[in-house]
Every structure is written in structure tokens, then in C-alpha cells.
mmCIF file of C-alpha atoms in Angstrom:
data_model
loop_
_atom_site.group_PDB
_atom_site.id
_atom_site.type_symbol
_atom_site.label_atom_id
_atom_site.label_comp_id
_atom_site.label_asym_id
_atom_site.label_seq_id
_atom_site.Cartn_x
_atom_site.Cartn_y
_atom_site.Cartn_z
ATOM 1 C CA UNK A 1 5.686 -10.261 19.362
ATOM 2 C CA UNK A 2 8.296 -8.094 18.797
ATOM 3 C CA UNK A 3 8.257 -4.957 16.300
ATOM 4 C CA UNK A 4 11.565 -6.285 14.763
ATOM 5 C CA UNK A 5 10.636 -9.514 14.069
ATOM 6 C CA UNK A 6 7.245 -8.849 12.616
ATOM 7 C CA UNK A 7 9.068 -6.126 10.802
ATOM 8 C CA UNK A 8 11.534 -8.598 9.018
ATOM 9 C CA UNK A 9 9.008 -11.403 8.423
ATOM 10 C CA UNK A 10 7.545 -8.322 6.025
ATOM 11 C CA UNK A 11 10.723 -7.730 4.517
ATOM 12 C CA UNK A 12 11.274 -10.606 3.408
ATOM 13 C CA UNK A 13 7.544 -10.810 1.840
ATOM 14 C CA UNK A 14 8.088 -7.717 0.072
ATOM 15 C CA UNK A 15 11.095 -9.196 -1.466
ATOM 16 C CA UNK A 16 9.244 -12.366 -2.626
ATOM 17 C CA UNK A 17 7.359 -10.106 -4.299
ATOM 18 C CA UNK A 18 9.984 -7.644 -5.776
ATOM 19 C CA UNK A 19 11.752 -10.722 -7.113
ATOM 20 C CA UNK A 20 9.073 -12.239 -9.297
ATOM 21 C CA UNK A 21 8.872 -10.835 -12.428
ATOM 22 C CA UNK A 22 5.417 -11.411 -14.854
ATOM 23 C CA UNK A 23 4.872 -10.419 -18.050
ATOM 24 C CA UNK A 24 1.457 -8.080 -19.068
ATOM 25 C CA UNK A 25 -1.201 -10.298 -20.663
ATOM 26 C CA UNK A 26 -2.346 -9.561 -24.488
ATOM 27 C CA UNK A 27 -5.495 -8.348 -25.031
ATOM 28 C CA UNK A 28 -8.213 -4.946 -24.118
ATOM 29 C CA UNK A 29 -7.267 -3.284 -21.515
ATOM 30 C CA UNK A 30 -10.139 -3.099 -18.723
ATOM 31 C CA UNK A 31 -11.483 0.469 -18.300
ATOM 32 C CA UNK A 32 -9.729 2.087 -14.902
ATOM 33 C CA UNK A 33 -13.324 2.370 -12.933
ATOM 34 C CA UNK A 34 -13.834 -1.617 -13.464
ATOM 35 C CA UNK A 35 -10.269 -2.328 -12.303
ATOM 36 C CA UNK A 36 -10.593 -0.385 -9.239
ATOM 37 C CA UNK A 37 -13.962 -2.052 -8.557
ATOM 38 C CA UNK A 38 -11.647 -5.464 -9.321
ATOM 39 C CA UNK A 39 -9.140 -4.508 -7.416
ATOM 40 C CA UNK A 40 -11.381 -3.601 -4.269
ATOM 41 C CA UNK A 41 -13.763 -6.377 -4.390
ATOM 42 C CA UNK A 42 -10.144 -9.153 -4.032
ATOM 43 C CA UNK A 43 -8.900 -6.810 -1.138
ATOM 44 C CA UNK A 44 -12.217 -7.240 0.774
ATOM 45 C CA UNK A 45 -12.412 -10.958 0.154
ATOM 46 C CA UNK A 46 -9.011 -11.222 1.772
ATOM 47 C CA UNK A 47 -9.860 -8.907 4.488
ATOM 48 C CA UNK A 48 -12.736 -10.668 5.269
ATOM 49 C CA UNK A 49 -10.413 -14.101 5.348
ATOM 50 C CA UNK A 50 -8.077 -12.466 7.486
ATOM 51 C CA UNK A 51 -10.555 -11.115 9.811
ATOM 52 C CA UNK A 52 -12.911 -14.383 9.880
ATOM 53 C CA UNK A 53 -9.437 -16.428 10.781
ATOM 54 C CA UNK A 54 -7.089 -14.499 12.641
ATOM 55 C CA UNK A 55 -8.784 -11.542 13.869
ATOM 56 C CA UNK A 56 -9.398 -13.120 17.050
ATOM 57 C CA UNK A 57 -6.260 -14.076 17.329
ATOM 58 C CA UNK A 58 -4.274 -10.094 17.607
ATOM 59 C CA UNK A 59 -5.283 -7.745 19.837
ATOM 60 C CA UNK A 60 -7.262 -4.348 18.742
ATOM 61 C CA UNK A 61 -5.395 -1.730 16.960
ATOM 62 C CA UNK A 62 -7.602 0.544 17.884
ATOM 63 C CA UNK A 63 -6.209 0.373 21.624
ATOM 64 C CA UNK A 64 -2.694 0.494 20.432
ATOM 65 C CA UNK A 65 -1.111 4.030 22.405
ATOM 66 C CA UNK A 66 1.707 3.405 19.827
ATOM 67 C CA UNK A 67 0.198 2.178 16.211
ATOM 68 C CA UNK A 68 2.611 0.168 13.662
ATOM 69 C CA UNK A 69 1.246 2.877 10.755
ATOM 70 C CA UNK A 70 2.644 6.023 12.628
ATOM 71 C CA UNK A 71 6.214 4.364 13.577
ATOM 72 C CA UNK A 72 8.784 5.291 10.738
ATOM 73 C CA UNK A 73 11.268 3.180 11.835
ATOM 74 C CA UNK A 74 8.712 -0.049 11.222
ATOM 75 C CA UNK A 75 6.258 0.561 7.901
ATOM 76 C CA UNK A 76 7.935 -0.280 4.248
ATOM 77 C CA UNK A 77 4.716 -1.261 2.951
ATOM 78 C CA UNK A 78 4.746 -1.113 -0.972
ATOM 79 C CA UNK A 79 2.221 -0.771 -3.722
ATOM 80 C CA UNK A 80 1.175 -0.415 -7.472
ATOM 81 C CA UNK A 81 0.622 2.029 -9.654
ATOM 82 C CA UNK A 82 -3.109 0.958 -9.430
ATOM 83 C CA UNK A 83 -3.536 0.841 -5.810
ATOM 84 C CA UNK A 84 -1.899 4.584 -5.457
ATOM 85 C CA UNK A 85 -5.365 5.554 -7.588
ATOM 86 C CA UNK A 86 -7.795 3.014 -6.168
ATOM 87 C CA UNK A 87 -6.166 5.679 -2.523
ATOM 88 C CA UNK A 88 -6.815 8.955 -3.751
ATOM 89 C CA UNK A 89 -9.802 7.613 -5.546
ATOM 90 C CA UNK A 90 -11.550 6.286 -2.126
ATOM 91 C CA UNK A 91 -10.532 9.839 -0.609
ATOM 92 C CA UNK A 92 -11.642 11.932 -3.377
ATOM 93 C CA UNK A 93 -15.283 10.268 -3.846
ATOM 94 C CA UNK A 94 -15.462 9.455 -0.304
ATOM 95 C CA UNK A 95 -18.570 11.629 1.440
ATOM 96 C CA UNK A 96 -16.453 12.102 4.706
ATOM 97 C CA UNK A 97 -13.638 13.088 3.342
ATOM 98 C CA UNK A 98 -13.592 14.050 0.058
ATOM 99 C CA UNK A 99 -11.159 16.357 -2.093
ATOM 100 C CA UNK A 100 -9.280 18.290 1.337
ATOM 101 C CA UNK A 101 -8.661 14.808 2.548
ATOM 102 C CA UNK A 102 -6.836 14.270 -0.837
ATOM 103 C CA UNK A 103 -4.724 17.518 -0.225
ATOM 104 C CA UNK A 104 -3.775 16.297 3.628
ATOM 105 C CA UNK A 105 -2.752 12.877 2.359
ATOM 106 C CA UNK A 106 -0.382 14.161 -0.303
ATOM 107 C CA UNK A 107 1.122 16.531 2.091
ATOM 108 C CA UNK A 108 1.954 14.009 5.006
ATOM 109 C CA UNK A 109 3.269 11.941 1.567
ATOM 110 C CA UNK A 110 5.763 14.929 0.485
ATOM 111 C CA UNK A 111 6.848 14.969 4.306
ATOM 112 C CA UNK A 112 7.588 11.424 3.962
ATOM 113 C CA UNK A 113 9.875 11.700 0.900
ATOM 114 C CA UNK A 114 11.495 14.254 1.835
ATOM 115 C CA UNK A 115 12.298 13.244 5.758
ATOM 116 C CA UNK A 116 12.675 9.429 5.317
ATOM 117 C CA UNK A 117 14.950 9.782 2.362
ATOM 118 C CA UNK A 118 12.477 7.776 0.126
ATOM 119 C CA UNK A 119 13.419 6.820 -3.906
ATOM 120 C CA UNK A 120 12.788 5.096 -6.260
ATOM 121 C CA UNK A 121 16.253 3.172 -6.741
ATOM 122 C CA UNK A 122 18.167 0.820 -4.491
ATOM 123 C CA UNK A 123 16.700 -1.001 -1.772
ATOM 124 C CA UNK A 124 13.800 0.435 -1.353
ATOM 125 C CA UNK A 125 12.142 -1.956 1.271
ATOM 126 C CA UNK A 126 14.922 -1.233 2.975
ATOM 127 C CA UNK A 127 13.613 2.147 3.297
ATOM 128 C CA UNK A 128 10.747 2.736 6.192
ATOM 129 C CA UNK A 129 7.781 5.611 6.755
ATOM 130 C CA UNK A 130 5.021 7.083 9.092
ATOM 131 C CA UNK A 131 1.964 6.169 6.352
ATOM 132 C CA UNK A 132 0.616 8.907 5.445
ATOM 133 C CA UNK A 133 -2.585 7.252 5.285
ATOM 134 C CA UNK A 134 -3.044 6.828 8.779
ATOM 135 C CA UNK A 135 -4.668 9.459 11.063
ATOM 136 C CA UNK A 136 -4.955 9.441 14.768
ATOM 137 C CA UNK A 137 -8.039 8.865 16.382
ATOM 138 C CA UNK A 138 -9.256 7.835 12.847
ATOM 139 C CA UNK A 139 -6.971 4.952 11.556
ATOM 140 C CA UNK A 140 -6.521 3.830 8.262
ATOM 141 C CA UNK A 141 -8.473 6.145 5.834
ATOM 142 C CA UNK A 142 -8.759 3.517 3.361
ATOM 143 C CA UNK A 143 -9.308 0.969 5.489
ATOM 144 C CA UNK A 144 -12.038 -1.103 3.742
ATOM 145 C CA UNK A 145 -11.864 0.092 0.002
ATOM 146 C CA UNK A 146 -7.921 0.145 -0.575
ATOM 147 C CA UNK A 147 -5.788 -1.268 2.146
ATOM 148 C CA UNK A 148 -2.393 -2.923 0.714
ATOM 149 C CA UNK A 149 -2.338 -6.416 0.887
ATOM 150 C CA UNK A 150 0.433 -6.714 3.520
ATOM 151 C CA UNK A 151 -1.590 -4.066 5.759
ATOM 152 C CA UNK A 152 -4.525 -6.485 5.998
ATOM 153 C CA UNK A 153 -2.153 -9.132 6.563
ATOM 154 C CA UNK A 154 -0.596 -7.665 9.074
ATOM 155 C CA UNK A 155 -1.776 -7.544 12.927
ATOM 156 C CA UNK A 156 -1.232 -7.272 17.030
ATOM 157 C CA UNK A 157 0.001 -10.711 17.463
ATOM 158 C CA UNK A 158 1.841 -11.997 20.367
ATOM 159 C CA UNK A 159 2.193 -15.226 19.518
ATOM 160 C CA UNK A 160 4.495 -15.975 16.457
ATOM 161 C CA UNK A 161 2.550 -18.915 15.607
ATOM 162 C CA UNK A 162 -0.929 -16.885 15.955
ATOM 163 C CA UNK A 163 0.078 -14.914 12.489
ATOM 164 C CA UNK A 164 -1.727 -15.478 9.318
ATOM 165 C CA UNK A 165 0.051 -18.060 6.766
ATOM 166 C CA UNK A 166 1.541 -15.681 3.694
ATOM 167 C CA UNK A 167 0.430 -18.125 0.755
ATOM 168 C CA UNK A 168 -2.658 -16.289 0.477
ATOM 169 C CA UNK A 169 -1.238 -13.015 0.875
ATOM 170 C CA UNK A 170 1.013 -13.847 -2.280
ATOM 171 C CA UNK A 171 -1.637 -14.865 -3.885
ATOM 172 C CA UNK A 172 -3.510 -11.543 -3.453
ATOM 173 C CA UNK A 173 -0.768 -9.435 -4.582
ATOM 174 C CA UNK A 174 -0.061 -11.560 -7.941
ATOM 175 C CA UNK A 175 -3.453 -10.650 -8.861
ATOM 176 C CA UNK A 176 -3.041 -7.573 -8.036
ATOM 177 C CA UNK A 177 0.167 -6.873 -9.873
ATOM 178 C CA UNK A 178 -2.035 -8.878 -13.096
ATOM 179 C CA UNK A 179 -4.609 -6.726 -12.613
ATOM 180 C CA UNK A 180 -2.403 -3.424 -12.804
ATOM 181 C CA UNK A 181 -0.322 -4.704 -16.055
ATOM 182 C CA UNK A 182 -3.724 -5.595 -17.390
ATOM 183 C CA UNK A 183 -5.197 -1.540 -17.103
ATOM 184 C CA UNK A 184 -1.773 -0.225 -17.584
ATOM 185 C CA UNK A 185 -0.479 -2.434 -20.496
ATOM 186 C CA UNK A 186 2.970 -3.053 -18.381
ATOM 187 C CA UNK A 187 3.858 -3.979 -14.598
ATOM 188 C CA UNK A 188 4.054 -1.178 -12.575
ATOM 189 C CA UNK A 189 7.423 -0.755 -9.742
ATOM 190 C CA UNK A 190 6.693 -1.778 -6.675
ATOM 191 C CA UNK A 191 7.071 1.661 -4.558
ATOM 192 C CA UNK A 192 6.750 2.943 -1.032
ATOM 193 C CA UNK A 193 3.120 4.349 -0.742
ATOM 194 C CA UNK A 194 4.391 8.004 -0.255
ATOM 195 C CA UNK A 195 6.349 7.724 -3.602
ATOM 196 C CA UNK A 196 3.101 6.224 -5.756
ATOM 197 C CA UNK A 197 0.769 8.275 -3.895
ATOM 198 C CA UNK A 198 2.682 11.470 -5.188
ATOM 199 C CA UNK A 199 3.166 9.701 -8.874
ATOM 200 C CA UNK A 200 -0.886 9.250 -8.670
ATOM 201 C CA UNK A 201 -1.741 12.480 -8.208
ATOM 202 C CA UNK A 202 0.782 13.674 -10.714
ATOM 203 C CA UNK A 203 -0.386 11.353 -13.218
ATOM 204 C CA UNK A 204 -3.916 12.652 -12.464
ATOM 205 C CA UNK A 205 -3.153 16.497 -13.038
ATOM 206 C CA UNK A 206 -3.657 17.333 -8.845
ATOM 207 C CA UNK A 207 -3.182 21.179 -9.070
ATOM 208 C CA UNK A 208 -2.970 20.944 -5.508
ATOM 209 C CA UNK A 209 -0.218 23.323 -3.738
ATOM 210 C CA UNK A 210 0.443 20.233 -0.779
ATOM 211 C CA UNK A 211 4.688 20.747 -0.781
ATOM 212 C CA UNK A 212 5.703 21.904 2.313
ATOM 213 C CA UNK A 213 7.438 25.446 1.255
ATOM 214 C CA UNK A 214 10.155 25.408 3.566
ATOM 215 C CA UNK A 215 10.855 21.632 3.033
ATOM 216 C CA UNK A 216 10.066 20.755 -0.250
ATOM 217 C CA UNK A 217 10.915 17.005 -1.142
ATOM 218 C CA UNK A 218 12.604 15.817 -4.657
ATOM 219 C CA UNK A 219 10.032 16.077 -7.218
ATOM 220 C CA UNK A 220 8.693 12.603 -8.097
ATOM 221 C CA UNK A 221 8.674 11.913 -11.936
ATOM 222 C CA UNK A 222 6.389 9.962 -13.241
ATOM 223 C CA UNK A 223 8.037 6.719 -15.087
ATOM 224 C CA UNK A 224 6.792 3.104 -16.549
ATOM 225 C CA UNK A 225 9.077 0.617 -15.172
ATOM 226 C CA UNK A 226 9.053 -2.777 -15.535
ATOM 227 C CA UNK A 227 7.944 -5.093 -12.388
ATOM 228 C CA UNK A 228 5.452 -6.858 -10.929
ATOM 229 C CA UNK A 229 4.597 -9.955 -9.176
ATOM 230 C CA UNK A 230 4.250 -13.565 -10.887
ATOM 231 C CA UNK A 231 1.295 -15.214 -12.353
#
């Protein structure tokens, strides 16, 4: 299959999700460590799904000379506020990567803003990346703990009718966007990785010096928007 195609079958899932507005539910807020436990324990459950009943179906990334994650014209993957800290959380604590990881990641996410043009306003899925979270030879470096929904989903299919159905994948994301309004006490914009990875780290007083000098990028503000998935 096709790049294009694949890469407009995602489109249009991101923009079932942009378009479905929830309000937060009442109540406690749950504490940010038990969220991110949450939040990881409903991505593995789906990674597991997807792996148990398509994996066999797309070929190994690992073999890809050309992977989807590096190609800028192709990823507009988008996230939460909460799955931009359950990242830099699973590189921080992580004991093979750990706090220099962190500062590579943001860098490679300040490239991305300020190269691919990224904001926070207009058509944003309309807007693509290299993921800063990918490294070669490596992969995804949150592969297991905090891979976005639509990353698990996604895979080396040939065959159009070998890709995973998106009803679960929905599914997934509305309780992840819940799950964010819940800790945050209001839904979170759905953003291009590079722009809540940055936001993240803002948020969590990074004093790290990871803005390329001679490039520097927009600064990214932090802001409390309104939107999130349904249910």
C-alpha cells in the first residue's frame, strides 16, 4: 500500500477525532502518576490487540530502509496534553535513557517546529513531521509505555483490506482524551507531538538549553484550550 493512501486514511481519523467535542467529568481529579499508569496500561491492551490480530498481517518495520516515523512529508500524528508527559516521563525514568534522552528528544522537537512550520492554529493535521521520537537503528523510544494510539494502529500493510478496523482505535483515544480532562480538569488540544512535547517540558520547568542557536523555533506558550474526543 501506498504512503498516500495510508497517509489520508489517517487524516481523516485524526479529524474524527478533532471534531468530537466532550465535556470534563465532575468530580477528584486522579493524581498525575495514576493517570499515566491508566493511560499506559489502555495503550498496551490495544497494542497487544493490534499485534495479536494484525501483526502478522504487515511486514517488519524494523526492515523498513525508509521508516514512516522519519518521512516528514507522511507523519501528522497528534496527541494530548497527557500523553506529551506520559513521553518525557518514559524517557526521563527510563534506565537506558534517562534525562540526556529527554534533552535529544526536545531538540529534534524544536527542529520540527521550526522547519515544518508547525502551530497551533489552522489545520493542523494538515501539517506533517519527522517524529522526533524515532531514532535510527533504535525505533520508537516509547514504543511500549507511550506510543499514540494511531502509531500502534498504524503498520506495513500491502493489502488495503489487511489494515486494522478503526472502531477500536476511536475507542482508545476517547478514553484517552477522558482520561486527560479527568487529571487536567478540561480537554486538552489535540497537537502535533513536537508542539505538546515542547508545551510538556515547559509546563514541567525543563531548564534544558535544547533550541538550536542558530535556528531557534517560535516559542511554544503554554495554553488550556478546549478539545477533546467524545465519550
Amino acid at each position: 500500500m501506498t504512503r498516500s493512501v495510508i497517509a489520508k486514511r489517517l487524516s481523516r481519523r485524526h479529524r474524527y477525532v478533532k471534531g468530537n467535542g466532550q465535556r470534563p467529568t465532575g468530580g477528584r481529579r486522579p493524581p498525575l502518576a495514576r493517570a499515566l499508569a491508566q493511560l499506559r496500561r489502555i495503550k498496551q491492551r490495544f497494542a497487544r490487540y493490534i499485534g495479536k490480530t494484525y501483526g502478522h498481517l504487515a511486514a517488519d518495520c524494523a526492515t523498513c530502509p525508509t521508516p514512516c516515523c522519519a518521512d516528514a512529508q507522511f507523519v501528522n500524528v497528534h496527541i494530548v496534553r497527557l500523553e506529551a508527559k506520559a513521553m518525557l516521563a518514559t524517557l526521563q525514568h527510563s534506565p537506558k535513557y534517562g534525562p540526556a534522552k529527554v534533552r535529544e528528544v526536545l531538540a529534534r522537537a524544536a527542529h520540527a517546529v521550526a522547519r515544518y512550520g508547525l502551530t497551533e492554529t489552522g489545520d493542523t493535521f494538515g501539517q506533517t513531521y519527522a517524529c522526533p521520537l524515532f531514532e535510527p537503528g533504535v525505533g520508537c523510544l516509547v514504543h511500549w509505555k507511550a506510543k499514540p494510539a494511531a502509531c500502534i494502529q498504524h503498520g506495513c500493510y500491502e493489502r488495503w483490506e489487511d489494515l486494522p478496523e478503526t472502531g477500536t482505535q476511536r475507542r482508545v483515544e476517547r478514553q484517552v482524551a477522558a482520561l486527560d480532562a479527568a487529571v487536567h480538569g478540561a480537554p486538552s488540544t489535540w497537537l502535533p507531538i513536537p508542539l505538546w512535547l515542547l508545551r510538556a517540558a515547559d509546563e514541567a520547568d525543563e531548564s534544558l538549553d535544547f533550541r538550536d542557536e542558530a535556528e531557534p523555533p517560535p516559542r511554544v506558550q503554554t495554553a488550556r484550550e478546549g478539545f477533546s474526543s467524545p465519550d
